[in-house]
CSV table of C-alpha atoms and ligand atoms in Angstrom, one decimal:
chain,number,residue,atom,x,y,z
A,463,MET,CA,127.4,102.9,54.0
A,464,ILE,CA,124.6,100.7,55.3
A,465,GLN,CA,121.6,102.9,56.1
A,466,LEU,CA,118.8,102.1,58.5
A,467,VAL,CA,115.7,100.3,57.3
A,468,ARG,CA,113.0,102.5,55.8
A,469,GLY,CA,110.4,103.6,58.3
A,470,PHE,CA,112.8,103.0,61.2
A,471,LYS,CA,114.6,105.7,63.0
A,472,ASP,CA,117.4,106.5,65.4
A,473,ILE,CA,116.4,108.4,68.6
A,474,LEU,CA,119.5,110.6,69.2
A,475,PRO,CA,120.8,111.8,72.6
A,476,ASP,CA,119.4,115.3,71.9
A,477,GLU,CA,115.9,113.9,71.7
A,478,ILE,CA,116.2,111.6,74.6
A,479,GLN,CA,115.7,114.3,77.2
A,480,THR,CA,112.2,114.9,75.8
A,481,TRP,CA,111.5,111.1,75.8
A,482,LYS,CA,112.7,110.7,79.4
A,483,HIS,CA,110.7,113.7,80.5
A,484,ILE,CA,107.5,112.2,79.1
A,485,GLU,CA,108.3,108.7,80.5
A,486,LYS,CA,109.0,110.1,83.9
A,487,ARG,CA,105.8,112.1,84.1
A,488,ALA,CA,103.8,109.2,82.7
A,489,VAL,CA,105.2,106.6,85.1
A,490,ALA,CA,104.6,109.0,88.1
A,491,ILE,CA,100.9,109.6,87.2
A,492,LEU,CA,100.3,105.9,86.3
A,493,GLU,CA,101.7,104.8,89.6
A,494,ALA,CA,99.7,107.4,91.5
A,495,PHE,CA,96.6,105.8,89.9
A,496,GLY,CA,97.7,102.3,91.0
A,497,PHE,CA,99.3,100.9,87.9
A,498,ARG,CA,102.2,98.5,88.1
A,499,GLU,CA,104.8,97.9,85.4
A,500,ILE,CA,105.0,94.8,83.3
A,501,ARG,CA,107.7,93.9,80.7
A,502,LEU,CA,106.8,91.6,77.9
A,503,PRO,CA,108.5,90.0,74.9
A,504,LEU,CA,108.5,91.8,71.5
A,505,LEU,CA,107.8,88.5,69.8
A,506,GLU,CA,104.6,86.6,70.1
A,507,LYS,CA,102.8,83.9,68.2
A,508,THR,CA,101.1,85.3,65.2
A,509,GLU,CA,97.8,83.7,66.2
A,510,LEU,CA,97.7,85.9,69.3
A,511,PHE,CA,97.4,89.1,67.2
A,512,LYS,CA,95.1,87.5,64.6
A,513,ARG,CA,92.6,86.4,67.3
A,514,SER,CA,92.7,89.7,69.2
A,515,ILE,CA,93.2,92.6,66.7
A,516,GLY,CA,91.0,90.8,64.2
A,517,GLU,CA,91.8,89.0,60.9
A,518,TYR,CA,90.2,91.6,58.7
A,519,THR,CA,92.0,94.7,60.1
A,520,ASP,CA,94.7,96.6,58.3
A,521,ILE,CA,97.2,95.6,61.0
A,522,VAL,CA,96.7,91.9,60.6
A,523,GLU,CA,96.0,91.9,56.9
A,524,LYS,CA,99.0,93.9,55.8
A,525,GLU,CA,101.2,95.5,58.5
A,526,MET,CA,102.6,92.7,60.6
A,527,TYR,CA,106.3,91.6,60.5
A,528,THR,CA,105.7,87.8,60.5
A,529,PHE,CA,108.2,85.0,60.0
A,530,PRO,CA,108.4,81.3,60.6
A,531,GLY,CA,109.5,80.2,64.0
A,532,SER,CA,110.4,76.7,65.1
A,533,ARG,CA,107.9,73.9,64.3
A,534,GLU,CA,105.2,75.1,61.9
A,535,GLU,CA,104.5,78.1,64.0
A,536,LEU,CA,104.4,81.7,62.7
A,537,LEU,CA,105.9,84.5,64.9
A,538,THR,CA,105.2,88.2,64.8
A,539,LEU,CA,106.9,91.3,66.1
A,540,ARG,CA,104.2,92.8,68.2
A,541,PRO,CA,102.2,95.5,66.4
A,542,GLU,CA,100.6,96.5,69.7
A,543,ALA,CA,100.9,95.5,73.3
A,544,THR,CA,97.3,94.9,74.5
A,545,ALA,CA,97.2,91.4,73.2
A,546,SER,CA,100.4,90.5,74.9
A,547,VAL,CA,99.3,92.0,78.2
A,548,VAL,CA,96.1,90.0,78.0
A,549,ARG,CA,98.1,86.9,77.2
A,550,ALA,CA,100.3,87.4,80.3
A,551,TYR,CA,97.3,88.2,82.5
A,552,ILE,CA,95.9,84.8,81.5
A,553,GLN,CA,99.1,82.7,81.2
A,554,GLN,CA,100.6,84.0,84.5
A,555,HIS,CA,97.2,83.5,86.3
A,556,MET,CA,97.3,87.1,87.4
A,557,TYR,CA,93.4,87.0,87.4
A,558,ALA,CA,93.5,84.2,90.0
A,559,VAL,CA,95.6,86.3,92.5
A,560,ASP,CA,93.3,89.3,91.9
A,561,PRO,CA,91.1,89.8,88.9
A,562,VAL,CA,91.6,93.5,89.2
A,563,GLN,CA,95.0,94.3,87.7
A,564,LYS,CA,96.2,97.7,86.5
A,565,LEU,CA,99.3,97.2,84.4
A,566,PHE,CA,101.5,99.5,82.2
A,567,THR,CA,104.2,98.8,79.8
A,568,ILE,CA,106.5,101.0,77.7
A,569,GLY,CA,108.3,99.8,74.6
A,570,PRO,CA,108.5,99.5,70.8
A,571,MET,CA,105.8,98.2,68.4
A,572,PHE,CA,106.2,97.2,64.8
A,573,ARG,CA,103.8,97.9,61.9
A,574,LYS,CA,104.7,97.8,58.2
A,575,GLU,CA,102.7,100.9,57.4
A,576,ARG,CA,103.6,103.4,54.7
A,577,PRO,CA,106.2,105.6,56.4
A,578,GLN,CA,105.4,109.4,56.7
A,579,LYS,CA,105.7,112.2,59.2
A,580,GLY,CA,104.5,110.8,62.6
A,581,ARG,CA,104.1,107.3,61.2
A,582,TYR,CA,107.0,104.9,61.7
A,583,ARG,CA,107.5,101.1,61.3
A,584,GLN,CA,109.0,100.9,64.7
A,585,PHE,CA,107.3,103.2,67.1
A,586,TYR,CA,107.0,103.4,70.9
A,587,GLN,CA,104.0,103.2,73.1
A,588,ILE,CA,103.1,103.7,76.7
A,589,ASN,CA,100.3,101.2,77.4
A,590,ALA,CA,98.0,101.1,80.3
A,591,GLU,CA,95.5,98.3,80.8
A,592,VAL,CA,92.9,97.7,83.5
A,593,PHE,CA,91.4,94.3,84.1
A,594,GLY,CA,88.4,93.2,86.2
A,595,ILE,CA,86.5,96.5,86.4
A,596,ALA,CA,83.2,96.8,84.6
A,597,SER,CA,82.2,100.2,86.0
A,598,PRO,CA,82.1,103.1,83.5
A,599,LEU,CA,83.9,105.2,86.2
A,600,ILE,CA,87.1,103.5,85.3
A,601,ASP,CA,86.7,104.4,81.6
A,602,ALA,CA,86.3,108.1,82.8
A,603,GLN,CA,89.2,107.8,85.2
A,604,LEU,CA,91.6,106.6,82.5
A,605,ILE,CA,90.7,109.6,80.3
A,606,VAL,CA,91.0,112.0,83.2
A,607,MET,CA,94.4,110.5,83.9
A,608,LEU,CA,95.5,110.8,80.3
A,609,TRP,CA,94.2,114.4,80.1
A,610,ALA,CA,96.0,115.3,83.3
A,611,LEU,CA,99.3,113.9,81.9
A,612,PHE,CA,99.0,116.0,78.7
A,613,GLN,CA,98.2,119.1,80.8
A,614,GLN,CA,101.3,118.4,83.0
A,615,LEU,CA,103.4,118.1,79.9
A,616,GLU,CA,101.8,121.3,78.6
A,617,VAL,CA,100.9,120.0,75.2
A,618,ALA,CA,98.6,122.4,73.4
A,619,GLY,CA,96.1,121.8,70.7
A,620,LEU,CA,94.7,118.5,71.9
A,621,THR,CA,91.1,117.2,72.0
A,622,VAL,CA,89.5,114.1,73.4
A,623,HIS,CA,87.3,112.3,70.9
A,624,ILE,CA,85.0,109.7,72.4
A,625,ASN,CA,82.4,107.2,71.1
A,626,SER,CA,80.6,104.1,72.1
A,627,LEU,CA,80.9,101.0,69.9
A,628,GLY,CA,78.1,99.2,71.7
A,629,CYS,CA,78.3,95.5,72.7
A,630,PRO,CA,77.6,92.1,71.0
A,631,LYS,CA,74.0,92.6,71.9
A,632,CYS,CA,73.4,95.9,70.1
A,633,ARG,CA,76.3,96.2,67.5
A,634,PRO,CA,74.9,93.6,65.0
A,635,ALA,CA,71.9,95.8,64.2
A,636,PHE,CA,74.3,98.8,63.6
A,637,LYS,CA,76.6,96.7,61.5
A,638,GLN,CA,73.7,95.6,59.4
A,639,ALA,CA,72.4,99.1,58.9
A,640,LEU,CA,75.9,100.3,58.0
A,641,SER,CA,76.4,97.4,55.6
A,642,ASP,CA,73.1,98.1,53.8
A,643,MET,CA,74.0,101.7,53.4
A,644,LEU,CA,77.5,100.8,52.1
A,645,GLN,CA,76.1,98.2,49.6
A,646,ALA,CA,73.8,100.9,48.3
A,647,ASN,CA,76.8,103.2,47.7
A,648,ALA,CA,79.3,100.5,46.7
A,649,GLY,CA,80.1,102.1,43.4
A,650,ASP,CA,81.7,105.1,45.2
A,651,LEU,CA,83.8,103.0,47.5
A,652,CYS,CA,87.6,102.3,47.0
A,653,ALA,CA,88.6,98.7,46.1
A,654,ASP,CA,89.7,98.0,49.7
A,655,CYS,CA,86.3,99.2,51.1
A,656,GLN,CA,84.3,97.2,48.6
A,657,ARG,CA,86.0,94.2,50.3
A,658,ARG,CA,85.8,95.6,53.8
A,659,MET,CA,82.1,96.3,53.3
A,660,ARG,CA,81.6,92.5,53.3
A,661,THR,CA,84.4,91.3,55.7
A,662,ASN,CA,84.3,94.1,58.3
A,663,PRO,CA,82.1,97.1,57.5
A,664,LEU,CA,83.1,99.1,60.6
A,665,ARG,CA,86.6,99.4,59.0
A,666,VAL,CA,85.1,101.5,56.1
A,667,LEU,CA,84.5,104.2,58.7
A,668,ASP,CA,88.3,104.5,59.1
A,669,CYS,CA,89.0,104.9,55.4
A,670,LYS,CA,90.8,108.1,54.4
A,671,VAL,CA,90.1,107.9,50.6
A,672,PRO,CA,88.0,111.0,49.7
A,673,SER,CA,85.3,109.2,47.8
A,674,CYS,CA,84.8,106.8,50.7
A,675,ARG,CA,84.7,109.8,53.2
A,676,LYS,CA,81.9,111.3,51.1
A,677,VAL,CA,79.9,108.1,51.5
A,678,ILE,CA,80.7,107.8,55.2
A,679,VAL,CA,79.2,111.3,56.0
A,680,ASN,CA,75.8,109.7,55.6
A,681,ALA,CA,76.6,106.5,57.6
A,682,PRO,CA,74.4,105.6,60.5
A,683,SER,CA,75.7,106.3,64.1
A,684,MET,CA,76.3,103.6,66.6
A,685,VAL,CA,74.8,105.8,69.4
A,686,ASP,CA,71.4,105.5,67.7
A,687,PHE,CA,71.6,101.7,68.1
A,688,LEU,CA,73.0,101.4,71.7
A,689,CYS,CA,71.1,99.1,74.0
A,690,GLU,CA,69.9,100.4,77.4
A,691,ASP,CA,73.0,99.1,79.2
A,692,CYS,CA,75.5,100.6,76.7
A,693,ALA,CA,73.6,103.9,76.6
A,694,ARG,CA,73.7,104.1,80.4
A,695,HIS,CA,77.4,103.2,80.5
A,696,PHE,CA,78.2,105.8,77.9
A,697,ASN,CA,76.2,108.5,79.7
A,698,THR,CA,78.1,107.8,83.0
A,699,VAL,CA,81.4,108.1,81.2
A,700,THR,CA,80.6,111.4,79.6
A,701,SER,CA,79.0,112.9,82.7
A,702,SER,CA,82.0,111.8,84.8
A,703,LEU,CA,84.3,113.6,82.3
A,704,GLU,CA,82.2,116.7,82.7
A,705,LYS,CA,82.5,116.5,86.5
A,706,GLN,CA,86.3,116.4,86.1
A,707,LYS,CA,86.2,119.2,83.6
A,708,VAL,CA,87.7,117.2,80.8
A,709,PRO,CA,86.6,118.7,77.5
A,710,TYR,CA,85.6,116.1,74.9
A,711,ILE,CA,84.0,115.8,71.5
A,712,LEU,CA,81.4,113.1,70.8
A,713,ASN,CA,82.8,111.6,67.6
A,714,HIS,CA,80.4,109.1,66.2
A,715,ARG,CA,82.8,108.2,63.3
A,716,LEU,CA,85.5,107.0,65.8
A,717,VAL,CA,85.7,103.3,65.5
A,718,ARG,CA,89.5,102.6,66.0
A,719,GLY,CA,91.5,100.3,63.9
A,720,LEU,CA,91.3,97.2,66.1
A,721,ASP,CA,88.4,94.7,66.4
A,722,TYR,CA,88.5,94.0,70.1
A,723,TYR,CA,86.8,97.1,71.3
A,724,CYS,CA,83.3,97.4,72.7
A,725,ARG,CA,81.5,100.3,74.4
A,726,THR,CA,83.8,103.2,75.2
A,727,ALA,CA,86.4,104.1,72.5
A,728,PHE,CA,88.5,107.3,72.6
A,729,GLU,CA,91.4,109.1,71.1
A,730,ILE,CA,93.4,112.1,72.0
A,731,GLN,CA,94.0,114.0,68.7
A,732,THR,CA,96.2,116.9,67.9
A,733,THR,CA,96.0,119.6,65.2
A,734,GLU,CA,99.8,119.9,65.0
A,735,LEU,CA,101.0,116.7,63.3
A,736,GLY,CA,99.2,116.7,60.0
A,737,ALA,CA,97.5,113.4,59.0
A,738,GLN,CA,98.8,111.4,61.9
A,739,ASN,CA,96.6,113.2,64.4
A,740,ALA,CA,96.2,110.6,67.2
A,741,VAL,CA,98.6,110.9,70.1
A,742,ALA,CA,96.8,108.3,72.2
A,743,GLY,CA,93.9,105.9,71.7
A,744,GLY,CA,92.1,103.2,73.6
A,745,GLY,CA,88.9,101.7,74.7
A,746,ARG,CA,87.1,99.0,76.4
A,747,TYR,CA,87.6,95.4,75.3
A,748,ASP,CA,85.4,93.3,77.6
A,749,GLY,CA,85.4,90.1,75.5
A,750,LEU,CA,89.1,89.8,74.8
A,751,VAL,CA,90.3,87.9,77.9
A,752,GLU,CA,87.7,85.2,77.2
A,753,ILE,CA,88.5,85.1,73.5
A,754,LEU,CA,92.1,84.4,74.3
A,755,GLY,CA,91.2,81.5,76.6
A,756,GLY,CA,90.9,83.3,80.0
A,757,PRO,CA,88.0,83.8,82.3
A,758,SER,CA,85.3,86.3,81.4
A,759,GLN,CA,86.7,89.6,82.8
A,760,PRO,CA,86.0,93.2,81.7
A,761,ALA,CA,89.0,95.2,80.5
A,762,ILE,CA,89.9,98.7,79.2
A,763,GLY,CA,93.1,100.4,78.3
A,764,PHE,CA,94.9,102.9,76.1
A,765,ALA,CA,98.2,103.5,74.4
A,766,ILE,CA,100.1,106.8,74.0
A,767,GLY,CA,102.2,107.2,70.9
A,768,LEU,CA,105.6,108.3,72.4
A,769,ASP,CA,107.1,109.3,69.1
A,770,ARG,CA,104.2,111.6,68.2
A,771,LEU,CA,104.1,113.0,71.7
A,772,ALA,CA,107.9,113.6,71.7
A,773,ASP,CA,107.5,115.3,68.2
A,774,LEU,CA,104.9,117.6,69.7
A,775,LEU,CA,106.9,118.5,72.8
A,776,LYS,CA,110.1,119.0,70.8
A,777,GLN,CA,108.3,121.7,68.9
A,778,SER,CA,106.7,123.4,71.9
A,779,LYS,CA,108.8,122.7,74.9
A,780,PRO,CA,112.3,121.4,74.1
A,781,GLN,CA,114.0,119.8,77.1
A,782,LYS,CA,117.5,120.9,77.9
A,783,GLU,CA,120.2,118.3,78.1
A,784,SER,CA,121.9,118.2,81.4
A,785,VAL,CA,125.4,119.7,81.3
A,786,PRO,CA,128.6,118.4,82.9
A,787,ASP,CA,129.1,119.7,86.5
A,788,VAL,CA,132.9,119.4,86.0
A,789,PHE,CA,135.2,119.3,83.0
A,790,ILE,CA,138.8,118.2,83.7
A,791,ALA,CA,141.4,119.9,81.6
A,792,CYS,CA,144.7,118.1,82.1
A,793,ILE,CA,147.9,119.1,80.4
A,794,GLY,CA,150.8,116.7,80.3
A,795,GLU,CA,151.1,112.9,80.8
A,796,THR,CA,151.4,112.9,84.6
A,797,ALA,CA,148.4,115.2,85.0
A,798,GLN,CA,146.4,112.9,82.7
A,799,GLN,CA,147.2,109.9,84.9
A,800,GLN,CA,146.1,111.8,88.0
A,801,ALA,CA,143.1,113.3,86.4
A,802,PHE,CA,142.0,109.8,85.4
A,803,THR,CA,141.7,108.9,89.1
A,804,TRP,CA,139.9,112.2,89.9
A,805,SER,CA,137.4,111.7,87.1
A,806,CYS,CA,136.6,108.2,88.4
A,807,THR,CA,136.2,109.6,92.0
A,808,LEU,CA,134.0,112.5,91.0
A,809,SER,CA,131.8,110.4,88.7
A,810,LEU,CA,131.4,107.7,91.3
A,811,SER,CA,130.4,110.4,93.8
A,812,GLY,CA,127.5,111.3,91.4
A,813,ILE,CA,129.1,114.4,90.0
A,814,LYS,CA,128.6,114.6,86.2
A,815,THR,CA,132.2,114.8,85.0
A,816,GLU,CA,133.8,115.0,81.6
A,817,ILE,CA,137.5,114.5,80.9
A,818,ASP,CA,139.6,115.0,77.8
A,819,PHE,CA,142.4,112.5,77.3
A,820,THR,CA,143.5,113.8,73.9
A,821,GLY,CA,146.4,115.8,75.2
A,822,LYS,CA,145.3,119.0,73.4
A,823,SER,CA,146.4,122.5,74.4
A,824,LEU,CA,144.7,124.3,77.3
A,825,LYS,CA,143.1,126.6,74.9
A,826,ALA,CA,141.5,123.8,72.9
A,827,LEU,CA,140.4,122.1,76.1
A,828,MET,CA,138.7,125.3,77.4
A,829,LYS,CA,137.0,125.6,74.1
A,830,ARG,CA,135.5,122.1,74.5
A,831,ALA,CA,134.5,122.8,78.1
A,832,ASP,CA,132.6,125.9,76.8
A,833,ARG,CA,130.9,123.9,74.1
A,834,LEU,CA,129.7,121.4,76.6
A,835,SER,CA,128.5,124.2,78.9
A,836,ALA,CA,130.4,122.7,81.8
A,837,ARG,CA,129.7,124.5,85.0
A,838,PHE,CA,133.3,124.2,86.5
A,839,VAL,CA,136.6,123.3,85.0
A,840,LEU,CA,139.4,121.6,86.9
A,841,ILE,CA,142.7,122.7,85.3
A,842,ALA,CA,145.7,120.5,86.1
A,843,GLY,CA,149.2,120.9,84.5
A,844,ASP,CA,152.4,119.4,85.7
A,845,GLN,CA,153.3,122.6,87.6
A,846,GLU,CA,150.0,122.6,89.6
A,847,LEU,CA,150.6,118.9,90.5
A,848,LYS,CA,154.1,119.8,91.7
A,849,ASP,CA,152.4,122.4,94.0
A,850,GLY,CA,149.9,119.7,95.1
A,851,SER,CA,146.9,121.7,93.8
A,852,VAL,CA,144.5,122.1,90.9
A,853,VAL,CA,142.8,125.2,89.6
A,854,VAL,CA,139.0,125.3,89.8
A,855,ARG,CA,137.4,127.7,87.4
A,856,ASN,CA,133.8,128.8,87.6
A,857,MET,CA,132.7,129.1,83.9
A,858,GLU,CA,129.9,131.5,84.7
A,859,THR,CA,131.7,134.0,86.8
A,860,LYS,CA,135.1,133.3,85.3
A,861,GLU,CA,136.6,133.2,88.8
A,862,GLN,CA,139.3,130.7,89.4
A,863,MET,CA,141.2,129.6,92.5
A,864,PRO,CA,143.8,126.9,93.4
A,865,VAL,CA,142.5,124.1,95.6
A,866,PRO,CA,144.7,121.5,97.4
A,867,ILE,CA,144.3,118.1,95.7
A,868,GLU,CA,143.2,116.3,98.9
A,869,GLU,CA,140.4,118.9,99.3
A,870,MET,CA,139.3,118.8,95.7
A,871,LEU,CA,136.3,116.4,96.1
A,872,ASP,CA,134.9,118.3,99.2
A,873,HIS,CA,135.4,121.6,97.5
A,874,ILE,CA,133.6,120.6,94.3
A,875,GLN,CA,130.7,119.1,96.3
A,876,GLN,CA,130.4,122.3,98.3
A,877,ILE,CA,130.5,124.7,95.3
A,878,LEU,CA,128.0,122.5,93.4
A,879,ALA,CA,125.6,122.5,96.4
A,880,THR,CA,125.8,126.3,96.8
A,881,ALA,CA,125.6,126.9,93.0
A,882,SER,CA,122.4,124.8,92.6
B,61,LIG,P1,96.5,102.4,68.3
B,61,LIG,O1,95.5,103.4,68.1
B,61,LIG,O2,96.7,101.4,67.2
B,61,LIG,O3,96.0,101.6,69.6
B,61,LIG,O4,97.8,103.0,68.8
B,61,LIG,C1,97.9,103.9,69.8
B,61,LIG,C2,98.8,105.1,69.5
B,61,LIG,O5,100.1,104.6,69.0
B,61,LIG,C3,98.3,105.9,68.4
B,61,LIG,O6,97.3,106.9,68.9
B,61,LIG,C4,99.5,106.6,67.9
B,61,LIG,O7,99.9,107.7,68.7
B,61,LIG,C5,100.6,105.6,68.1
B,61,LIG,N1,100.9,104.9,66.8
B,61,LIG,C6,100.2,103.9,66.2
B,61,LIG,N2,100.8,103.5,65.1
B,61,LIG,C7,101.9,104.3,64.9
B,61,LIG,C8,102.9,104.4,63.9
B,61,LIG,N3,102.9,103.6,62.9
B,61,LIG,N4,103.9,105.4,64.1
B,61,LIG,C9,103.9,106.2,65.2
B,61,LIG,N5,102.9,106.1,66.2
B,61,LIG,C10,101.9,105.2,66.1
B,61,LIG,C11,96.6,100.5,70.1
B,61,LIG,O8,97.7,100.1,69.7
B,61,LIG,C12,95.9,99.8,71.2
B,61,LIG,N6,96.6,98.6,71.6
B,61,LIG,C13,95.7,100.8,72.4
B,61,LIG,C14,94.9,100.2,73.5
B,61,LIG,C15,95.5,99.8,74.7
B,61,LIG,N7,93.6,99.9,73.5
B,61,LIG,C16,93.4,99.3,74.7
B,61,LIG,N8,94.5,99.2,75.4
């Protein structure tokens, strides 16, 4: 048997209720905060991700699904959505209509990471991106919105981690201090970090190798290097979160795995999923629109990891699958022909209807209706049809009564309305 690809997974109907529940709540809150949906291709030019995420990041160095396209061009299955949203903002001249755009998109991302619990090679994100707003109040508003969504979904054990990554004015001094400190401890760093120390020292702060973590404990903090503007920006973000009663942890080790961030960076972390503890992450990326060839516009956004959030909710608040309103048990060929028409009529009237065409015995059909937790069963045999009626059985009360065929739809609609 051909199995699915390692690190990929099927999302089965049982889980879909949880996914739909999250998506519904997320879309409602995003729209209430003024976001509009955008749908983008899964495939982009490799160059887009190299230029935005950064050439010396784990994602670009080793995790992208890249292959040759037409002409000499390399194509990549998107490892994240921000770069694509920025591309569309520029390419579709959205900034010219109104530089302020609030966009969201939901869909799969692809990263060739080592698969483990909560870490997949195809995973889904809900992304929200805001363009054209420099005020720190929007940074706070995004976090308030995210936090409210998680509260609504009743996810326990979450904390907001927040940091400032400074700006091109103040970050170089921090980078230098970090780099000096790492050079002095180079012997204790893993092989990857010995390289990162030169190419992209901030990435060392992400390393999970125990010997590197020991070195990182003594690393300088970006907050001590923030310029006046960045410090003021960060203070407004945190004080606005306090005003909205969003609890947060100042985490000066939080650098995020993508290079485009500046100033505010944040993650929502959980204690429930082991090593893969980030359920959502984001931050400001003021320079990116310009880097990708657009006008200079500030931007900020985040992405929620749907798979991880669904895993959390599945554990704490499993969603029930909706059950059939009506199950049609028809016995005999003529009854089946008739029941086929009824099932179409009922389904087309918006009534969730199941029908069994296998020609099994009434006992077997009732057993199946029970397994499906159908609310009502329509029983039709050749005799009932001769009488011009069907039997309607309430599966909860076990009451059953004959109903004339021509009144069947009205009757079902009525009992469903009174039952719910
Ligand atoms: P990210 O931190 O790489 O940020 O991903 C965001 C979230 O996606 C993570 O917190 C996690 O929940 C989920 N995620 C990431 N990788 C995996 C994986 N291999 N398996 C399962 N879930 C995963 C970004 O992608 C940025 N584009 C977010 C952003 C939007 N920043 C600004 N705007």
